[in-house]
C-alpha atoms as an extended CHARMM CRD file, in Angstrom:
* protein
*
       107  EXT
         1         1  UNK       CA              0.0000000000        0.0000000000        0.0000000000  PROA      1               0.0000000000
         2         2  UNK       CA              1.2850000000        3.6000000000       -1.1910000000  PROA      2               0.0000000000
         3         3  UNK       CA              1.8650000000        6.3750000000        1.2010000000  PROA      3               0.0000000000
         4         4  UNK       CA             -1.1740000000        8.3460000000       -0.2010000000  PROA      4               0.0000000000
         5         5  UNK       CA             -2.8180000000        4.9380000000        0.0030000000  PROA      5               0.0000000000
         6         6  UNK       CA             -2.2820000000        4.4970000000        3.7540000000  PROA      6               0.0000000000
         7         7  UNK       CA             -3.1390000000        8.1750000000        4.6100000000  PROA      7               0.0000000000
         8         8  UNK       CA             -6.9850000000        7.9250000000        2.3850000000  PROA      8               0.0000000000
         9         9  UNK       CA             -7.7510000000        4.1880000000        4.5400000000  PROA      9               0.0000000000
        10        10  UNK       CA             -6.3170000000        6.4060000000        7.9820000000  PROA      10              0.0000000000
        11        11  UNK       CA             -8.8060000000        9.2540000000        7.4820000000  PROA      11              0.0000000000
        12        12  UNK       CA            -11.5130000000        6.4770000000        6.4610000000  PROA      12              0.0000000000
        13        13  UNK       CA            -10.7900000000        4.9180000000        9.4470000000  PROA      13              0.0000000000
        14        14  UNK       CA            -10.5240000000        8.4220000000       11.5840000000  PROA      14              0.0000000000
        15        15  UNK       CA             -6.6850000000        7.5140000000       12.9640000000  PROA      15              0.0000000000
        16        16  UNK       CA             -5.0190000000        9.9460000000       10.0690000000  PROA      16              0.0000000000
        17        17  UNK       CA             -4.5150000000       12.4570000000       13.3580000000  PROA      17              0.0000000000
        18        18  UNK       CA             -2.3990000000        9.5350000000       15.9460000000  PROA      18              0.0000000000
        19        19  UNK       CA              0.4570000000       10.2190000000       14.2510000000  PROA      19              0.0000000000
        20        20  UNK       CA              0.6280000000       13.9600000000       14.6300000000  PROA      20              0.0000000000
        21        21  UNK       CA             -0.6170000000       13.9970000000       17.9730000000  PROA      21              0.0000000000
        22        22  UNK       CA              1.8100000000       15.5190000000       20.8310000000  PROA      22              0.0000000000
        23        23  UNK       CA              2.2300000000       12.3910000000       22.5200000000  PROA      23              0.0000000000
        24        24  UNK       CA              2.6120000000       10.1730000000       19.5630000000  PROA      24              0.0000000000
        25        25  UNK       CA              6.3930000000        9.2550000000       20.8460000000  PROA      25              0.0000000000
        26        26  UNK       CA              4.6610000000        8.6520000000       24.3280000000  PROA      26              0.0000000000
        27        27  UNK       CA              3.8530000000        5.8480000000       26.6840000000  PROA      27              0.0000000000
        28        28  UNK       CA              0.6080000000        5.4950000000       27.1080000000  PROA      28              0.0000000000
        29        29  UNK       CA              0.7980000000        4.9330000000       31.0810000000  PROA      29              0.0000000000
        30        30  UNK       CA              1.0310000000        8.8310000000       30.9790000000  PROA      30              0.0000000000
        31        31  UNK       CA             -2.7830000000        9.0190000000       30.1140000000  PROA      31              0.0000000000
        32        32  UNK       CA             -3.8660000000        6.3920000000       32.9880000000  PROA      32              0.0000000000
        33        33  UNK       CA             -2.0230000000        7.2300000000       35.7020000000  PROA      33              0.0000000000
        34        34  UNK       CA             -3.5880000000        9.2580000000       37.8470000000  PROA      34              0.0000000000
        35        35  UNK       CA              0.0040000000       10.3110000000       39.3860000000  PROA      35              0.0000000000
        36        36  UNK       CA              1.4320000000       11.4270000000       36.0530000000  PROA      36              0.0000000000
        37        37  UNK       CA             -1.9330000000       13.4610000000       34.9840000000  PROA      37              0.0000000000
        38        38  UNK       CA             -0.5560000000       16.4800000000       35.0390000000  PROA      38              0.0000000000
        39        39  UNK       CA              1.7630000000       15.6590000000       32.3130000000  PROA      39              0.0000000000
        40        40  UNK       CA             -0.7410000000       14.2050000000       30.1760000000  PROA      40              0.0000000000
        41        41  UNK       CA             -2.8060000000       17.6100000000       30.4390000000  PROA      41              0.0000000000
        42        42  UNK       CA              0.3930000000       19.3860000000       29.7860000000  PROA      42              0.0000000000
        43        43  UNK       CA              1.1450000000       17.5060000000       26.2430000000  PROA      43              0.0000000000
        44        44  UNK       CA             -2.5160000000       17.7680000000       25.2800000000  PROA      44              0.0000000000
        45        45  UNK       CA             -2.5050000000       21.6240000000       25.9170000000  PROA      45              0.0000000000
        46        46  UNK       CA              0.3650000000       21.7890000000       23.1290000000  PROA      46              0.0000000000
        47        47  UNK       CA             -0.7110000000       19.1970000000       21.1280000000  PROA      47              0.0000000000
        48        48  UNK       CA             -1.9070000000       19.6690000000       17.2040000000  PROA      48              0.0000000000
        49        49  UNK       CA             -5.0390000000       17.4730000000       16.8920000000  PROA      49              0.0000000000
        50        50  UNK       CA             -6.4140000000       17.4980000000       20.1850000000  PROA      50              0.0000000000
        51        51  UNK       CA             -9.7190000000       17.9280000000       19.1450000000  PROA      51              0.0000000000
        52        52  UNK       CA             -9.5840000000       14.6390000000       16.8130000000  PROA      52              0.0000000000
        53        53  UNK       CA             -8.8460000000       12.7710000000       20.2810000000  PROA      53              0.0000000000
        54        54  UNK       CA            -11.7170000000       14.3980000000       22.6130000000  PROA      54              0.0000000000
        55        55  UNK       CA            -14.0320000000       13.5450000000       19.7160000000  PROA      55              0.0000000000
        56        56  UNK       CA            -13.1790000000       10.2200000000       19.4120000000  PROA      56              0.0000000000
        57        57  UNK       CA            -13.0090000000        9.8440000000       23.3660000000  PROA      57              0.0000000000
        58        58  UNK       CA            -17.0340000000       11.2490000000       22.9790000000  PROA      58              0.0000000000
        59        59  UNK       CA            -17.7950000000        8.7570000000       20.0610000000  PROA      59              0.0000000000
        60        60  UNK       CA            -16.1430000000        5.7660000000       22.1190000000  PROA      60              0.0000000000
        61        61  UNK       CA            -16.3550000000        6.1820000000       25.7340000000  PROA      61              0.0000000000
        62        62  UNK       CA            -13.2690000000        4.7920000000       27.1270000000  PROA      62              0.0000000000
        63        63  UNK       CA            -13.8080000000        4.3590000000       30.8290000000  PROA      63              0.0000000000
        64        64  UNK       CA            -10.3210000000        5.9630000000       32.3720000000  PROA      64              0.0000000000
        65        65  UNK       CA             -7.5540000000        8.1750000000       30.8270000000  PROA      65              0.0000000000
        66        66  UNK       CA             -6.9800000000       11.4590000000       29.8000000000  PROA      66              0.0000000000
        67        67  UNK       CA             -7.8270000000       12.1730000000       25.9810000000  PROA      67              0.0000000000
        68        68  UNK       CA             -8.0440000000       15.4550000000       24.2530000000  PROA      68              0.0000000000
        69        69  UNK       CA             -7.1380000000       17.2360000000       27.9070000000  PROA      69              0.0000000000
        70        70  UNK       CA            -10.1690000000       15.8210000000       29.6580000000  PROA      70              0.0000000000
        71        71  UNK       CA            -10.1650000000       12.9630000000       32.3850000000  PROA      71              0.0000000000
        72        72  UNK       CA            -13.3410000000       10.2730000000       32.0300000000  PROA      72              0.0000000000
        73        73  UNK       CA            -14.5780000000       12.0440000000       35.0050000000  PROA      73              0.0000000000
        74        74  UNK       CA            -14.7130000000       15.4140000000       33.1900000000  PROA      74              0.0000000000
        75        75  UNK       CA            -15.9650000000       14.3640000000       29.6370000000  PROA      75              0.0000000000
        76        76  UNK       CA            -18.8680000000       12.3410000000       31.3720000000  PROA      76              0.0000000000
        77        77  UNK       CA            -20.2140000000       15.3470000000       33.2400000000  PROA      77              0.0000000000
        78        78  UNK       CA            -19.3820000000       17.7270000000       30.4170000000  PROA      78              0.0000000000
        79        79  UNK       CA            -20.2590000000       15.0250000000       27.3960000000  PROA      79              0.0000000000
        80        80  UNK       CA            -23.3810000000       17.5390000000       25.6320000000  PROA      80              0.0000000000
        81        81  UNK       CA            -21.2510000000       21.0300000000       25.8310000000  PROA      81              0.0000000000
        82        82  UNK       CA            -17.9130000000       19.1140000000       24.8680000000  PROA      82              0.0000000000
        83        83  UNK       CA            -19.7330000000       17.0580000000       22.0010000000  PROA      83              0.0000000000
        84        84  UNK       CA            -21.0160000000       20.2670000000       20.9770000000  PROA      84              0.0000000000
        85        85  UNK       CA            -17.9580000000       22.3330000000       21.0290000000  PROA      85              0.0000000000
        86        86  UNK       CA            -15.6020000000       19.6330000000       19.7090000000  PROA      86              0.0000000000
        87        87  UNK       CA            -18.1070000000       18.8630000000       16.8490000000  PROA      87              0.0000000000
        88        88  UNK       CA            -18.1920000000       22.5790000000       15.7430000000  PROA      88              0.0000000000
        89        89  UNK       CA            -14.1490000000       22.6650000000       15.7400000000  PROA      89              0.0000000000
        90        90  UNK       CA            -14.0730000000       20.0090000000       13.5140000000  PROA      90              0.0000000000
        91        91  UNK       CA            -16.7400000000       21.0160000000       10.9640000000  PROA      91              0.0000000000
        92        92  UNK       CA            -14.9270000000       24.4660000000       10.7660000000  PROA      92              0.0000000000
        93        93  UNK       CA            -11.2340000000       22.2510000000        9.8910000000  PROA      93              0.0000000000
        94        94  UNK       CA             -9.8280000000       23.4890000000       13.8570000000  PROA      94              0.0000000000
        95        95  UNK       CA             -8.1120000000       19.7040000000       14.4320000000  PROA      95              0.0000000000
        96        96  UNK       CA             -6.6600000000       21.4370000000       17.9060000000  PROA      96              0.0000000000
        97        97  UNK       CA             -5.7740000000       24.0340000000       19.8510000000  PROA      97              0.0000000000
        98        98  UNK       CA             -2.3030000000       24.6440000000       18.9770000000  PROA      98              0.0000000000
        99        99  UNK       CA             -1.8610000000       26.6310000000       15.5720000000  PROA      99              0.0000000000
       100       100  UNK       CA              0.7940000000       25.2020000000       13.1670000000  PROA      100             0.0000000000
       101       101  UNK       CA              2.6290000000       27.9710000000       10.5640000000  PROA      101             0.0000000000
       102       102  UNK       CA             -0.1970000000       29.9450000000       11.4760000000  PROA      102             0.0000000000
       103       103  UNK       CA             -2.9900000000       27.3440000000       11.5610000000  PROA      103             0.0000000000
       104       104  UNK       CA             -5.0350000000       25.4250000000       13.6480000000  PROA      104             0.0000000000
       105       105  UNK       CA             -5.0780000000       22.5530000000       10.7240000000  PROA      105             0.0000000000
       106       106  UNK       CA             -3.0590000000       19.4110000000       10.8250000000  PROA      106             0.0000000000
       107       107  UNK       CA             -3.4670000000       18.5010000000        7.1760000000  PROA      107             0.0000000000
């Protein structure tokens, strides 16, 4: 499978934006560790597609860890206003917070 190839079947799939997330080069024990939850909050704050990874912690629920800078605690009290916001990011191409040669897309 081509490059291009593996890129169309990754945005098919919605998993194009793991690779250019912050904490791509991360363990993951930094997301479900209560102790080390400031550092997860710290890479998502910085981190390119952060709105790709609260959106698809909203469409799949996971039970514990920190994704898109919310804890499970905080995206199931604030599920409606984050769905909403997150959704409205993405529509308008706003992947994350962090603007990239002076945008917000990571594409």
């Amino acid at each position: 499978m081509s490059r291009s190839e593996q890129l169309a079947d990754d945005i098919r799939k919605g998993a194009w934006w793991r690779d250019r997330a912050a904490c791509s080069e991360v363990g993951t024990d930094v997301f479900f560790d209560k102790g080390l939850r400031s550092q997860a909050l710290a890479l998502c704050q910085v981190c390119p597609v952060n709105n790709c990874c609260l959106d698809y912690a909203l469409k799949h629920e996971p039970e514990f860890g920190v994704y898109g800078g919310f804890t499970a605690a905080q995206r199931s009290k604030y599920r409606r206003e984050l769905t909403h916001y997150v959704r409205g990011q993405l529509r308008e191409g706003v992947w994350g917070a962090v603007t990239i040669l002076g945008r917000n897309s990571a594409l």
